[in-house]
Amino acid sequence: MGKTAKICSLICSMIILVMGFIATSQAAETKRILIVASNLQDMGDPEKHDARNNLWEYAPPYHIFVSHGYDVDFVSPKGGVVPFMMDPLGISSYTIKHEGFLERANSSLKPEQVVIENYAAVYIGGGYGTLFDVASNRELLNIMGGIYQKGGVVGSCGHGAGAFADVKLKDGHYMVKGKKVAGFPNSTEEEKSWAKQGTLLPFLVEERLRENGAIIINKDNVADKHDVISDQRIVSTMFLPSSALVAKEMLGLIESN
């Protein structure tokens, strides 16, 4: 082989190695999921009704993500500590003790620190806080919409769907328009004292989803209220017992892309 041919061969080998490195790096970046949470302790009312994130809607999905090899980052409106309600039972206790759940959650990013291209999916759990400080945060809405528009998956449980109900895409349409979405239903909200039958809330989840064009899945049109609903890369459920199932469905969609 002549000198020129050897040089060409070396250059080709180097290009192949570099391309392989880039492909590997890009693949590694897609093995990352963003979890959105609230910074709020209460609803700001005189009685200080609880607005903390629901641990049982955050810890089980986190466990599913990390146990399947995904890195997880948290983001919140202010960054830093995000408070949780509910006792750490079962898998919630396990993921706190052995998978770094609280360390990662309490080091949540600020919205401006998030690089959308790094994430294959975004998940939002329940608790009332996200209806107040996430749903009204334009940066976080843009992050959720950005991840979706680049082909990512959006997941939610309970009140979490309210956090992305107002997300708009580049074409000006709401992300939820024409898609089946399950969220905390009006009928249940109005029965409970947790937010004074919903009167303390900035909006009702089901009502806002409906206003923005979602096809509502609730107790009236689903056989099992804990079913997971998946439609065009939006995965949702009404109530907390299915939060881990949402996460597993999200992974299936990510890995089928």
mmCIF file of C-alpha atoms in Angstrom:
data_model
loop_
_atom_site.group_PDB
_atom_site.id
_atom_site.type_symbol
_atom_site.label_atom_id
_atom_site.label_comp_id
_atom_site.label_asym_id
_atom_site.label_seq_id
_atom_site.Cartn_x
_atom_site.Cartn_y
_atom_site.Cartn_z
ATOM 1 C CA MET A 1 0.000 0.000 0.000
ATOM 2 C CA GLY A 2 1.397 3.407 -0.977
ATOM 3 C CA LYS A 3 1.922 6.259 1.434
ATOM 4 C CA THR A 4 -1.132 8.160 0.139
ATOM 5 C CA ALA A 5 -3.341 5.090 0.465
ATOM 6 C CA LYS A 6 -2.156 4.522 4.038
ATOM 7 C CA ILE A 7 -2.936 8.133 4.959
ATOM 8 C CA CYS A 8 -6.400 7.840 3.401
ATOM 9 C CA SER A 9 -6.985 4.588 5.265
ATOM 10 C CA LEU A 10 -5.903 6.190 8.550
ATOM 11 C CA ILE A 11 -8.168 9.184 7.991
ATOM 12 C CA CYS A 12 -11.134 6.914 7.219
ATOM 13 C CA SER A 13 -10.482 4.906 10.386
ATOM 14 C CA MET A 14 -10.345 8.086 12.441
ATOM 15 C CA ILE A 15 -13.620 9.335 10.931
ATOM 16 C CA ILE A 16 -15.313 6.025 11.751
ATOM 17 C CA LEU A 17 -14.053 6.190 15.335
ATOM 18 C CA VAL A 18 -15.226 9.789 15.757
ATOM 19 C CA MET A 19 -18.649 9.014 14.289
ATOM 20 C CA GLY A 20 -18.951 6.021 16.598
ATOM 21 C CA PHE A 21 -18.049 8.196 19.579
ATOM 22 C CA ILE A 22 -20.642 10.807 18.577
ATOM 23 C CA ALA A 23 -23.325 8.141 18.119
ATOM 24 C CA THR A 24 -22.475 6.632 21.508
ATOM 25 C CA SER A 25 -22.604 10.052 23.163
ATOM 26 C CA GLN A 26 -25.960 10.823 21.585
ATOM 27 C CA ALA A 27 -27.335 7.454 22.688
ATOM 28 C CA ALA A 28 -26.118 8.140 26.234
ATOM 29 C CA GLU A 29 -27.862 11.518 26.232
ATOM 30 C CA THR A 30 -31.190 9.914 25.359
ATOM 31 C CA LYS A 31 -30.916 7.697 28.465
ATOM 32 C CA ARG A 32 -31.975 10.636 30.602
ATOM 33 C CA ILE A 33 -35.403 11.584 31.967
ATOM 34 C CA LEU A 34 -36.540 14.848 33.521
ATOM 35 C CA ILE A 35 -38.952 14.928 36.459
ATOM 36 C CA VAL A 36 -40.829 18.175 37.148
ATOM 37 C CA ALA A 37 -41.847 19.002 40.724
ATOM 38 C CA SER A 38 -43.183 21.901 42.795
ATOM 39 C CA ASN A 39 -41.376 23.954 45.430
ATOM 40 C CA LEU A 40 -44.550 24.715 47.386
ATOM 41 C CA GLN A 41 -45.407 23.625 50.916
ATOM 42 C CA ASP A 42 -48.980 24.959 50.977
ATOM 43 C CA MET A 43 -51.601 26.723 48.858
ATOM 44 C CA GLY A 44 -50.981 30.133 50.398
ATOM 45 C CA ASP A 45 -54.330 30.222 52.152
ATOM 46 C CA PRO A 46 -54.732 31.091 55.876
ATOM 47 C CA GLU A 47 -55.237 27.414 56.811
ATOM 48 C CA LYS A 48 -52.163 26.437 54.763
ATOM 49 C CA HIS A 49 -53.706 23.509 52.895
ATOM 50 C CA ASP A 50 -51.032 21.033 51.829
ATOM 51 C CA ALA A 51 -49.564 21.563 48.358
ATOM 52 C CA ARG A 52 -46.499 19.315 48.598
ATOM 53 C CA ASN A 53 -45.596 16.792 45.911
ATOM 54 C CA ASN A 54 -47.070 13.342 46.481
ATOM 55 C CA LEU A 55 -44.193 10.961 47.213
ATOM 56 C CA TRP A 56 -46.186 7.964 45.956
ATOM 57 C CA GLU A 57 -46.540 9.611 42.549
ATOM 58 C CA TYR A 58 -42.849 10.474 42.286
ATOM 59 C CA ALA A 59 -40.788 7.779 43.987
ATOM 60 C CA PRO A 60 -42.192 4.713 42.142
ATOM 61 C CA PRO A 61 -41.640 6.228 38.658
ATOM 62 C CA TYR A 62 -38.144 7.314 39.710
ATOM 63 C CA HIS A 63 -37.418 3.722 40.752
ATOM 64 C CA ILE A 64 -38.661 2.384 37.413
ATOM 65 C CA PHE A 65 -36.514 4.845 35.476
ATOM 66 C CA VAL A 66 -33.246 4.279 37.358
ATOM 67 C CA SER A 67 -33.704 0.500 37.623
ATOM 68 C CA HIS A 68 -33.903 0.414 33.818
ATOM 69 C CA GLY A 69 -30.626 2.263 33.451
ATOM 70 C CA TYR A 70 -31.854 5.830 33.011
ATOM 71 C CA ASP A 71 -30.327 8.884 34.654
ATOM 72 C CA VAL A 72 -32.913 11.177 36.221
ATOM 73 C CA ASP A 73 -32.818 14.908 36.874
ATOM 74 C CA PHE A 74 -35.404 16.946 38.737
ATOM 75 C CA VAL A 75 -36.407 20.483 37.839
ATOM 76 C CA SER A 76 -38.578 22.895 39.796
ATOM 77 C CA PRO A 77 -39.535 26.559 39.397
ATOM 78 C CA LYS A 78 -36.934 27.730 41.940
ATOM 79 C CA GLY A 79 -34.541 24.780 41.884
ATOM 80 C CA GLY A 80 -33.207 23.108 45.020
ATOM 81 C CA VAL A 81 -35.417 21.393 47.592
ATOM 82 C CA VAL A 82 -38.811 20.020 46.580
ATOM 83 C CA PRO A 83 -41.064 18.955 49.504
ATOM 84 C CA PHE A 84 -43.037 15.700 49.641
ATOM 85 C CA MET A 85 -46.115 14.496 51.493
ATOM 86 C CA MET A 86 -46.949 10.847 52.379
ATOM 87 C CA ASP A 87 -44.902 8.345 54.401
ATOM 88 C CA PRO A 88 -42.102 6.483 52.599
ATOM 89 C CA LEU A 89 -43.657 3.019 52.297
ATOM 90 C CA GLY A 90 -42.750 0.074 50.069
ATOM 91 C CA ILE A 91 -40.874 1.000 46.911
ATOM 92 C CA SER A 92 -40.809 4.644 48.024
ATOM 93 C CA SER A 93 -38.780 3.639 51.070
ATOM 94 C CA TYR A 94 -36.476 1.467 48.966
ATOM 95 C CA THR A 95 -35.702 4.134 46.391
ATOM 96 C CA ILE A 96 -35.017 6.709 49.113
ATOM 97 C CA LYS A 97 -32.611 4.386 50.940
ATOM 98 C CA HIS A 98 -30.870 2.762 47.995
ATOM 99 C CA GLU A 99 -31.344 4.821 44.833
ATOM 100 C CA GLY A 100 -30.667 8.393 45.916
ATOM 101 C CA PHE A 101 -34.199 9.663 45.355
ATOM 102 C CA LEU A 102 -34.197 12.477 47.913
ATOM 103 C CA GLU A 103 -30.631 13.547 47.171
ATOM 104 C CA ARG A 104 -31.501 13.971 43.509
ATOM 105 C CA ALA A 105 -34.933 15.532 44.149
ATOM 106 C CA ASN A 106 -33.564 18.074 46.622
ATOM 107 C CA SER A 107 -30.903 19.125 44.135
ATOM 108 C CA SER A 108 -33.487 20.015 41.504
ATOM 109 C CA LEU A 109 -32.370 22.169 38.609
ATOM 110 C CA LYS A 110 -33.672 25.627 37.865
ATOM 111 C CA PRO A 111 -35.487 25.868 34.509
ATOM 112 C CA GLU A 112 -32.635 27.817 32.916
ATOM 113 C CA GLN A 113 -30.241 24.950 33.698
ATOM 114 C CA VAL A 114 -32.205 22.409 31.663
ATOM 115 C CA VAL A 115 -30.877 21.412 28.231
ATOM 116 C CA ILE A 116 -33.902 20.044 26.395
ATOM 117 C CA GLU A 117 -31.823 17.973 23.967
ATOM 118 C CA ASN A 118 -30.510 15.855 26.848
ATOM 119 C CA TYR A 119 -33.869 14.278 27.713
ATOM 120 C CA ALA A 120 -35.885 11.483 26.148
ATOM 121 C CA ALA A 121 -38.921 12.113 28.345
ATOM 122 C CA VAL A 122 -40.449 14.297 31.038
ATOM 123 C CA TYR A 123 -42.657 13.146 33.918
ATOM 124 C CA ILE A 124 -44.876 15.180 36.270
ATOM 125 C CA GLY A 125 -46.500 13.680 39.364
ATOM 126 C CA GLY A 126 -49.283 14.897 41.589
ATOM 127 C CA GLY A 127 -49.800 16.780 44.749
ATOM 128 C CA TYR A 128 -51.368 20.191 44.306
ATOM 129 C CA GLY A 129 -48.222 22.301 44.063
ATOM 130 C CA THR A 130 -47.603 21.911 40.355
ATOM 131 C CA LEU A 131 -51.016 23.465 39.591
ATOM 132 C CA PHE A 132 -49.742 26.660 41.207
ATOM 133 C CA ASP A 133 -46.047 27.123 40.444
ATOM 134 C CA VAL A 134 -45.359 24.783 37.494
ATOM 135 C CA ALA A 135 -48.487 25.323 35.390
ATOM 136 C CA SER A 136 -47.893 29.086 35.480
ATOM 137 C CA ASN A 137 -44.139 28.910 34.764
ATOM 138 C CA ARG A 138 -43.537 29.731 31.104
ATOM 139 C CA GLU A 139 -39.998 28.326 31.116
ATOM 140 C CA LEU A 140 -41.169 24.963 32.417
ATOM 141 C CA LEU A 141 -44.049 24.848 29.940
ATOM 142 C CA ASN A 142 -41.556 25.506 27.138
ATOM 143 C CA ILE A 143 -39.286 22.732 28.438
ATOM 144 C CA MET A 144 -42.130 20.206 28.491
ATOM 145 C CA GLY A 145 -43.251 21.261 25.035
ATOM 146 C CA GLY A 146 -39.691 21.211 23.728
ATOM 147 C CA ILE A 147 -39.058 17.650 24.896
ATOM 148 C CA TYR A 148 -42.331 16.539 23.316
ATOM 149 C CA GLN A 149 -41.682 18.311 20.019
ATOM 150 C CA LYS A 150 -38.286 16.674 19.588
ATOM 151 C CA GLY A 151 -39.962 13.269 19.785
ATOM 152 C CA GLY A 152 -39.863 12.782 23.548
ATOM 153 C CA VAL A 153 -42.494 11.245 25.808
ATOM 154 C CA VAL A 154 -44.590 13.118 28.397
ATOM 155 C CA GLY A 155 -45.982 11.277 31.422
ATOM 156 C CA SER A 156 -48.212 12.242 34.347
ATOM 157 C CA CYS A 157 -50.187 10.965 37.298
ATOM 158 C CA GLY A 158 -53.162 12.547 39.071
ATOM 159 C CA HIS A 159 -52.840 16.326 39.225
ATOM 160 C CA GLY A 160 -49.645 16.181 37.156
ATOM 161 C CA ALA A 161 -51.576 16.466 33.898
ATOM 162 C CA GLY A 162 -52.665 19.942 34.974
ATOM 163 C CA ALA A 163 -49.046 21.048 34.891
ATOM 164 C CA PHE A 164 -48.819 20.532 31.114
ATOM 165 C CA ALA A 165 -52.429 21.348 30.168
ATOM 166 C CA ASP A 166 -51.371 24.809 28.957
ATOM 167 C CA VAL A 167 -48.285 23.707 27.001
ATOM 168 C CA LYS A 168 -48.398 25.098 23.472
ATOM 169 C CA LEU A 169 -46.463 23.748 20.507
ATOM 170 C CA LYS A 170 -44.751 25.742 17.776
ATOM 171 C CA ASP A 171 -47.858 25.602 15.599
ATOM 172 C CA GLY A 172 -49.810 27.429 18.317
ATOM 173 C CA HIS A 173 -51.936 24.432 19.297
ATOM 174 C CA TYR A 174 -52.064 23.020 22.804
ATOM 175 C CA MET A 175 -49.996 19.860 23.195
ATOM 176 C CA VAL A 176 -53.004 17.984 24.615
ATOM 177 C CA LYS A 177 -55.355 18.930 21.764
ATOM 178 C CA GLY A 178 -56.972 15.858 20.204
ATOM 179 C CA LYS A 179 -55.186 13.447 22.557
ATOM 180 C CA LYS A 180 -56.659 11.170 25.216
ATOM 181 C CA VAL A 181 -55.502 12.355 28.626
ATOM 182 C CA ALA A 182 -56.394 11.144 32.126
ATOM 183 C CA GLY A 183 -56.053 13.555 35.021
ATOM 184 C CA PHE A 184 -57.558 14.119 38.439
ATOM 185 C CA PRO A 185 -61.313 14.303 37.714
ATOM 186 C CA ASN A 186 -63.568 17.221 38.599
ATOM 187 C CA SER A 187 -66.064 14.931 40.343
ATOM 188 C CA THR A 188 -63.444 13.625 42.784
ATOM 189 C CA GLU A 189 -61.976 17.094 43.355
ATOM 190 C CA GLU A 190 -65.363 18.486 44.268
ATOM 191 C CA GLU A 191 -65.965 15.679 46.778
ATOM 192 C CA LYS A 192 -62.758 16.191 48.746
ATOM 193 C CA SER A 193 -61.774 18.710 51.400
ATOM 194 C CA TRP A 194 -58.065 18.691 50.429
ATOM 195 C CA ALA A 195 -58.440 21.983 48.536
ATOM 196 C CA LYS A 196 -61.883 22.921 49.877
ATOM 197 C CA GLN A 197 -63.677 21.020 47.119
ATOM 198 C CA GLY A 198 -61.322 22.593 44.591
ATOM 199 C CA THR A 199 -62.154 26.194 45.485
ATOM 200 C CA LEU A 200 -58.557 26.980 46.498
ATOM 201 C CA LEU A 201 -57.128 25.874 43.169
ATOM 202 C CA PRO A 202 -56.165 28.111 40.249
ATOM 203 C CA PHE A 203 -58.056 25.674 37.992
ATOM 204 C CA LEU A 204 -59.456 22.142 37.911
ATOM 205 C CA VAL A 205 -57.330 19.639 35.999
ATOM 206 C CA GLU A 206 -60.109 17.970 34.015
ATOM 207 C CA GLU A 207 -61.737 21.286 33.175
ATOM 208 C CA ARG A 208 -58.504 22.864 31.883
ATOM 209 C CA LEU A 209 -57.608 19.811 29.810
ATOM 210 C CA ARG A 210 -61.071 19.846 28.250
ATOM 211 C CA GLU A 211 -60.847 23.587 27.511
ATOM 212 C CA ASN A 212 -57.564 23.021 25.685
ATOM 213 C CA GLY A 213 -58.910 20.279 23.447
ATOM 214 C CA ALA A 214 -57.934 17.073 25.239
ATOM 215 C CA ILE A 215 -60.135 13.997 24.972
ATOM 216 C CA ILE A 216 -60.908 13.460 28.632
ATOM 217 C CA ILE A 217 -60.571 10.014 30.163
ATOM 218 C CA ASN A 218 -62.285 9.816 33.538
ATOM 219 C CA LYS A 219 -64.303 7.460 35.697
ATOM 220 C CA ASP A 220 -67.253 7.733 33.310
ATOM 221 C CA ASN A 221 -65.475 6.312 30.271
ATOM 222 C CA VAL A 222 -62.786 3.947 31.512
ATOM 223 C CA ALA A 223 -63.306 0.460 32.919
ATOM 224 C CA ASP A 224 -60.658 0.802 35.622
ATOM 225 C CA LYS A 225 -59.841 4.218 37.059
ATOM 226 C CA HIS A 226 -56.225 3.078 37.518
ATOM 227 C CA ASP A 227 -55.740 2.327 33.822
ATOM 228 C CA VAL A 228 -52.824 3.956 32.031
ATOM 229 C CA ILE A 229 -53.795 5.987 28.967
ATOM 230 C CA SER A 230 -51.266 6.349 26.152
ATOM 231 C CA ASP A 231 -51.930 8.525 23.130
ATOM 232 C CA GLN A 232 -49.353 10.064 20.771
ATOM 233 C CA ARG A 233 -46.511 9.986 23.319
ATOM 234 C CA ILE A 234 -48.577 11.352 26.212
ATOM 235 C CA VAL A 235 -48.965 8.761 28.986
ATOM 236 C CA SER A 236 -51.296 9.508 31.892
ATOM 237 C CA THR A 237 -53.353 8.047 34.704
ATOM 238 C CA MET A 238 -55.941 9.457 37.100
ATOM 239 C CA PHE A 239 -54.721 8.175 40.438
ATOM 240 C CA LEU A 240 -51.483 7.382 42.244
ATOM 241 C CA PRO A 241 -51.570 3.541 42.339
ATOM 242 C CA SER A 242 -50.637 3.532 38.643
ATOM 243 C CA SER A 243 -47.701 5.958 38.734
ATOM 244 C CA ALA A 244 -45.141 3.158 38.245
ATOM 245 C CA LEU A 245 -47.165 1.769 35.344
ATOM 246 C CA VAL A 246 -47.011 5.169 33.646
ATOM 247 C CA ALA A 247 -43.225 5.095 33.956
ATOM 248 C CA LYS A 248 -42.999 1.603 32.466
ATOM 249 C CA GLU A 249 -45.230 2.588 29.544
ATOM 250 C CA MET A 250 -43.069 5.667 28.974
ATOM 251 C CA LEU A 251 -39.947 3.510 28.733
ATOM 252 C CA GLY A 252 -41.633 1.263 26.195
ATOM 253 C CA LEU A 253 -42.365 4.271 24.001
ATOM 254 C CA ILE A 254 -38.849 5.676 24.372
ATOM 255 C CA GLU A 255 -37.226 2.399 23.445
ATOM 256 C CA SER A 256 -39.526 1.787 20.472
ATOM 257 C CA ASN A 257 -38.521 5.065 18.809
#
